[in-house]
């Protein structure tokens, strides 16, 4: 089976405690899990379960998004293959999009209710950078089926659960459209459960092969590479069935090339990557290392360019904003672009995207959108957004008073400009 049968729940919890105490120590778990835990440390995921995944969309926004998602067409198939068993056996099945947002969570009513208590619910994002090691999030991270049992979860809040998940691909392009998951108790930590979820994903792909392609903007990828760089310091590039976790420097280079679209000279790329002068020999050496990671079919030189279309998560957000689809843009925004990067081209794109999204949210005047913005880590210190929210709430309400008080408190902080950028405030807090 995928999960280790030798590792008991107490042994896994003990390994988790040792790792949290000393992350460099051998964790005593499967290499897949150990590598995921190390990624969680790098992205500052909470191990104690003290911060649960946030609900990133309202029911109305979620319903609209689900109607146009490519996996909506195969939901009846998932219900047929997994739903009846989930209801009978006391577990649940979930379907998420390519960013880890859960679109449907169904099954045993009591189990669904218990899962909601830890925010494993429709509209919550269970990507690995947001929720830690878990089957749907780690399956998306690795682009392959994964089974995670009890204490293998990085967040202690999920240690009572086991789960198995498999990505679902567009049969025409091979790109990941989303993920299907089984979650429950001990019965999920078994080979039959793992086989069932893999079979459901394959059946869905076979069904999708006989359907018309989904329209653009609904999650279907055109041929090319998929680059995820929002809310993470190390970008992930998915291409030709490979999932590449890039170094921080390579992440900056690939983002710069994706933004350029056409080729860029070495001199231009050096300016994009650093405010200090970068010797040509240093840049050539870095590009040689990047070519070894990507392969010669993906990276061209003279000028430097990506030899495929790069579909990016930050590009998706920008496109949705341009189309006036603010709620969907906010739902897909998982955090600032490479938040710790100081590369000028990244800093400028990060600032522009954040300003566009923030401006659209404030201009929309939608209470739900404002709540989601200030409820996110990068918007929690946005005094103007809190004040706008206060003005939108009913007069005399406790919620209005609380929002106004928060705005006043942020404006009065010593040494902090009132209009400090949300990302800058978030990054300052994360480094302190």
XYZ file of C-alpha atoms in Angstrom:
432
model
C 0.000 0.000 0.000
C 1.043 3.645 -0.275
C 1.054 4.390 3.461
C 3.427 2.593 5.785
C 1.613 -0.256 7.520
C 4.417 -0.505 10.082
C 3.944 2.998 11.442
C 1.264 3.081 14.145
C -0.629 6.251 14.971
C 1.280 6.771 18.266
C 4.612 6.227 16.488
C 3.686 8.758 13.810
C 2.622 11.338 16.399
C 5.926 10.816 18.214
C 7.853 11.230 14.952
C 5.888 14.396 14.240
C 6.700 15.802 17.689
C 10.403 15.038 17.238
C 10.446 16.693 13.836
C 8.635 19.806 15.030
C 11.116 20.111 17.901
C 14.185 19.517 15.695
C 13.335 19.760 11.959
C 16.772 18.558 10.911
C 16.451 15.323 12.868
C 15.487 12.122 10.983
C 11.678 12.162 11.252
C 11.211 8.375 11.117
C 8.502 8.526 8.446
C 8.277 7.767 4.742
C 10.532 9.900 2.546
C 7.466 11.332 0.795
C 6.162 12.583 4.125
C 9.543 13.819 5.372
C 10.053 15.859 2.196
C 6.571 17.325 2.548
C 7.210 18.238 6.190
C 10.394 20.036 5.163
C 8.439 22.010 2.559
C 5.952 22.926 5.297
C 8.771 24.268 7.469
C 10.044 26.326 4.522
C 6.594 27.874 3.999
C 5.902 28.495 7.719
C 2.893 26.176 7.979
C 1.724 25.814 11.589
C 2.367 22.295 12.918
C 0.296 22.662 16.083
C -3.027 22.967 14.256
C -3.496 26.476 15.574
C -4.211 28.008 12.165
C -6.810 26.196 10.080
C -7.229 26.695 6.309
C -9.421 29.699 5.616
C -12.697 29.638 3.714
C -11.706 31.561 0.603
C -15.082 32.183 -0.989
C -18.727 32.835 -0.135
C -21.368 30.176 -0.955
C -22.621 32.308 -3.855
C -19.148 32.770 -5.333
C -18.373 29.091 -4.868
C -21.581 28.046 -6.621
C -20.731 30.266 -9.599
C -17.171 28.959 -9.790
C -18.256 25.309 -9.522
C -20.736 25.621 -12.371
C -17.953 26.475 -14.818
C -15.240 24.177 -13.475
C -14.248 21.266 -15.750
C -14.732 18.717 -12.954
C -18.394 19.711 -12.504
C -19.197 17.477 -15.465
C -17.742 14.374 -13.795
C -19.170 15.004 -10.314
C -21.991 12.467 -10.951
C -19.313 9.893 -11.759
C -17.482 10.610 -8.496
C -20.763 10.307 -6.604
C -21.430 6.954 -8.256
C -17.943 5.556 -7.631
C -17.201 7.060 -4.208
C -20.312 8.720 -2.810
C -22.384 5.701 -1.856
C -19.436 4.014 -0.178
C -18.551 7.206 1.669
C -22.053 7.541 3.104
C -22.226 3.857 4.091
C -18.732 3.553 5.554
C -18.681 6.744 7.605
C -16.233 8.770 5.533
C -16.393 11.490 2.894
C -15.126 12.279 -0.566
C -13.979 15.674 -1.778
C -13.199 17.251 -5.135
C -10.860 20.238 -5.358
C -9.471 22.508 -8.049
C -5.848 22.714 -9.180
C -5.024 25.218 -6.416
C -6.370 22.954 -3.657
C -9.669 24.783 -3.029
C -12.307 22.208 -2.078
C -15.280 22.508 -4.430
C -17.440 19.608 -3.203
C -17.302 17.732 0.121
C -19.907 14.977 0.476
C -20.483 11.713 2.324
C -21.481 10.617 5.821
C -23.264 13.550 7.435
C -21.594 13.207 10.839
C -18.155 12.882 9.257
C -18.740 15.927 7.053
C -19.709 17.869 10.180
C -16.555 16.807 12.031
C -14.434 17.696 8.992
C -15.985 21.172 8.858
C -14.757 21.761 12.416
C -11.182 21.672 11.091
C -12.215 23.666 7.988
C -12.083 20.684 5.628
C -15.099 22.157 3.899
C -16.303 23.486 0.581
C -14.513 26.734 -0.230
C -11.466 26.079 1.980
C -8.010 25.780 0.461
C -6.147 22.580 1.303
C -3.042 23.101 -0.786
C 0.125 21.942 0.938
C 1.518 25.495 1.462
C -1.743 26.492 3.171
C -2.738 23.347 5.102
C 0.465 21.345 5.389
C 0.927 17.701 4.448
C -2.446 16.218 3.453
C -3.530 13.894 0.658
C -5.267 16.372 -1.702
C -2.674 19.113 -1.187
C 0.364 16.848 -1.442
C -1.123 14.994 -4.424
C -1.375 18.355 -6.201
C 2.131 19.312 -5.092
C 3.594 16.089 -6.522
C 1.032 15.620 -9.324
C 0.533 11.964 -8.403
C -1.712 9.873 -6.129
C -0.875 10.109 -2.423
C -2.102 8.456 0.771
C -1.543 10.238 4.105
C -2.455 8.587 7.418
C -3.004 10.051 10.904
C 0.237 11.583 12.261
C 1.731 11.947 8.778
C -0.346 15.111 8.459
C 1.843 18.108 9.251
C -0.959 19.924 11.078
C -1.824 18.266 14.375
C -5.459 19.249 13.772
C -5.682 16.455 11.173
C -3.979 13.675 13.167
C -7.272 11.872 13.771
C -7.819 11.489 10.020
C -6.483 9.479 7.114
C -6.919 10.407 3.461
C -6.116 9.264 -0.059
C -6.177 11.501 -3.125
C -5.311 11.502 -6.807
C -4.950 14.381 -9.281
C -7.320 14.512 -12.247
C -5.744 15.555 -15.543
C -7.080 17.072 -18.723
C -6.861 14.089 -21.093
C -6.056 16.370 -24.044
C -3.138 18.259 -22.476
C -2.117 16.265 -19.413
C -2.510 19.323 -17.194
C -3.893 18.876 -13.688
C -7.496 20.108 -13.447
C -8.019 19.250 -9.803
C -7.996 16.440 -7.268
C -10.351 13.798 -5.879
C -9.994 12.658 -2.272
C -11.298 10.143 0.261
C -11.070 11.193 3.916
C -12.085 9.376 7.073
C -10.792 7.025 9.719
C -8.781 3.809 9.702
C -10.610 2.371 6.678
C -8.987 5.029 4.470
C -5.490 3.914 5.518
C -5.857 0.761 3.431
C -4.916 -0.414 -0.081
C -8.578 -0.658 -1.240
C -9.239 2.992 -0.399
C -6.101 4.094 -2.229
C -7.026 1.954 -5.238
C -10.580 3.340 -5.244
C -9.502 6.967 -5.409
C -6.951 6.266 -8.144
C -9.581 4.390 -10.157
C -12.039 7.279 -9.740
C -9.483 9.767 -11.081
C -8.730 7.570 -14.098
C -12.443 7.060 -14.766
C -12.990 10.817 -14.648
C -10.178 11.381 -17.151
C -11.694 8.792 -19.473
C -15.062 10.531 -19.182
C -13.504 13.942 -19.870
C -11.880 12.576 -23.025
C -15.350 12.211 -24.547
C -16.498 15.703 -23.599
C -15.870 19.053 -25.312
C -12.958 21.045 -23.939
C -13.789 23.443 -21.109
C -13.831 27.145 -21.996
C -10.827 29.286 -21.209
C -10.664 30.658 -17.686
C -12.400 27.673 -16.080
C -9.301 25.739 -15.140
C -8.499 23.897 -18.373
C -4.917 24.382 -19.525
C -3.748 24.927 -23.052
C -0.523 23.115 -24.040
C 2.479 24.471 -22.187
C 3.804 24.670 -18.653
C 1.965 25.563 -15.457
C 3.798 27.865 -13.038
C 2.627 28.420 -9.448
C 4.395 31.246 -7.606
C 1.726 32.985 -5.495
C 2.126 32.703 -1.742
C 5.332 30.684 -1.961
C 9.025 31.558 -2.041
C 9.918 28.593 -4.251
C 7.846 28.289 -7.410
C 6.515 24.999 -8.765
C 6.664 24.329 -12.498
C 4.540 21.547 -13.945
C 5.309 20.394 -17.469
C 5.014 17.143 -19.418
C 3.916 15.261 -16.329
C 6.890 16.504 -14.297
C 6.561 18.639 -11.186
C 9.660 20.722 -10.514
C 10.222 22.507 -7.197
C 12.504 25.370 -8.196
C 15.106 27.035 -6.015
C 14.416 30.615 -4.976
C 16.802 32.032 -7.590
C 15.471 29.785 -10.333
C 11.949 30.777 -9.296
C 12.817 34.431 -9.874
C 14.346 33.663 -13.273
C 11.397 31.590 -14.488
C 8.918 34.226 -13.290
C 10.934 36.903 -15.115
C 10.942 34.849 -18.325
C 7.223 34.105 -18.019
C 6.484 37.810 -17.597
C 8.629 38.709 -20.596
C 6.769 36.307 -22.884
C 9.275 36.831 -25.692
C 13.016 36.436 -25.194
C 15.143 38.754 -23.057
C 18.824 39.531 -23.315
C 21.265 38.613 -20.586
C 21.772 42.283 -19.789
C 18.032 42.879 -19.410
C 17.570 39.740 -17.321
C 20.417 40.766 -14.997
C 18.701 44.118 -14.371
C 15.374 42.358 -13.768
C 16.915 40.067 -11.167
C 19.029 42.444 -9.087
C 19.606 46.114 -8.360
C 23.314 45.307 -8.096
C 25.424 44.551 -11.129
C 25.397 40.847 -11.970
C 28.495 39.666 -13.892
C 27.656 38.035 -17.207
C 29.594 34.929 -16.198
C 27.505 34.565 -13.028
C 24.251 34.809 -14.966
C 25.443 32.318 -17.599
C 26.397 29.844 -14.874
C 22.966 30.210 -13.224
C 21.197 29.720 -16.548
C 23.273 26.599 -17.186
C 22.140 25.183 -13.852
C 18.529 26.106 -14.637
C 18.772 24.412 -18.052
C 19.964 21.255 -16.305
C 16.823 21.376 -14.146
C 14.325 22.245 -16.888
C 15.933 20.476 -19.830
C 17.051 21.963 -23.154
C 13.547 21.738 -24.622
C 12.205 24.286 -22.128
C 14.911 26.939 -21.878
C 16.326 28.786 -24.858
C 19.235 31.208 -25.043
C 20.233 34.200 -27.208
C 17.830 35.543 -26.118
C 16.852 33.718 -22.932
C 13.304 32.469 -23.236
C 10.901 29.748 -22.150
C 10.328 27.490 -25.145
C 6.711 26.812 -24.197
C 3.662 28.776 -23.193
C 3.760 29.413 -19.457
C 0.354 29.495 -17.779
C 0.807 31.154 -14.394
C -1.314 31.490 -11.289
C -0.515 35.216 -11.092
C -1.514 35.568 -14.738
C -4.838 33.884 -13.982
C -5.562 36.436 -11.248
C -4.656 39.333 -13.543
C -6.862 37.957 -16.343
C -9.829 37.554 -13.993
C -9.396 41.113 -12.744
C -9.253 42.392 -16.312
C -12.538 40.592 -16.966
C -14.128 42.167 -13.879
C -14.405 38.820 -12.068
C -13.163 40.119 -8.715
C -14.535 37.338 -6.518
C -12.897 34.645 -8.632
C -9.631 36.589 -8.733
C -9.597 36.852 -4.944
C -10.415 33.152 -4.620
C -7.397 32.260 -6.781
C -5.040 34.670 -5.012
C -3.149 32.466 -2.562
C -0.705 35.159 -1.465
C 1.872 37.641 -2.769
C 4.112 36.656 -5.678
C 7.353 35.092 -4.327
C 6.891 37.134 -1.122
C 10.522 37.085 0.051
C 12.024 37.930 -3.351
C 13.835 41.242 -3.822
C 14.285 40.841 -7.582
C 13.070 44.122 -9.139
C 10.891 42.462 -11.772
C 9.201 40.302 -9.115
C 8.774 43.198 -6.690
C 7.128 45.320 -9.401
C 4.771 42.563 -10.576
C 3.915 41.645 -6.988
C 3.127 45.281 -6.166
C 1.038 45.813 -9.305
C -1.002 42.648 -8.857
C -1.626 43.338 -5.188
C -2.649 46.929 -5.891
C -4.996 45.872 -8.678
C -6.627 43.182 -6.557
C -6.862 45.358 -3.459
C -8.291 48.254 -5.469
C -10.868 46.007 -7.106
C -11.938 44.578 -3.735
C -12.294 48.023 -2.155
C -14.094 49.431 -5.197
C -16.551 46.521 -5.276
C -17.788 47.495 -1.802
C -18.844 43.874 -1.248
C -18.852 43.032 2.450
C -17.994 39.371 1.830
C -15.011 40.257 -0.345
C -13.774 42.814 2.190
C -14.051 40.262 4.998
C -12.012 37.780 2.986
C -9.358 40.408 2.214
C -8.838 41.530 5.820
C -9.173 37.929 6.989
C -6.114 36.905 4.926
C -2.614 37.273 6.330
C -1.602 39.780 3.667
C -4.673 41.976 4.210
C -4.944 41.828 7.991
C -2.973 45.070 8.449
C -4.787 47.029 5.717
C -6.298 49.958 7.656
C -8.190 51.333 4.646
C -9.833 47.990 3.981
C -10.933 47.687 7.608
C -12.385 51.203 7.457
C -14.201 50.452 4.190
C -15.590 47.283 5.763
C -16.796 49.260 8.773
C -18.669 51.677 6.479
C -20.361 48.749 4.720
C -21.578 47.054 7.911
C -24.918 47.971 9.571
C -24.807 51.080 11.730
C -24.660 50.351 15.436
C -23.657 46.718 14.947
C -20.896 45.125 17.001
C -19.160 44.027 13.794
C -19.032 47.613 12.538
C -17.605 48.863 15.812
C -14.967 46.113 15.805
C -13.902 46.852 12.220
C -13.679 50.592 12.915
C -11.634 49.957 16.054
C -9.253 47.749 14.111
C -8.819 50.475 11.477
C -8.064 53.072 14.154
C -5.577 50.779 15.870
C -3.706 50.153 12.612
C -3.628 53.851 11.746
C -2.234 54.790 15.153
C 0.679 52.330 15.264
C 3.903 54.250 15.999
C 6.358 54.368 13.131
C 4.032 52.612 10.674
C 2.649 54.652 7.754
C -1.178 54.473 7.642
C -1.215 53.262 4.036
C 1.480 50.586 4.425
C 1.218 47.972 1.671
C -0.625 44.848 2.886
C 2.140 42.559 1.611
C 4.852 44.607 3.308
C 3.010 44.499 6.624
C 2.411 40.751 6.297
C 6.035 40.065 5.406
C 7.236 42.231 8.294
C 5.072 40.260 10.721
C 6.207 36.910 9.318
C 9.867 37.871 9.759
C 9.460 39.200 13.307
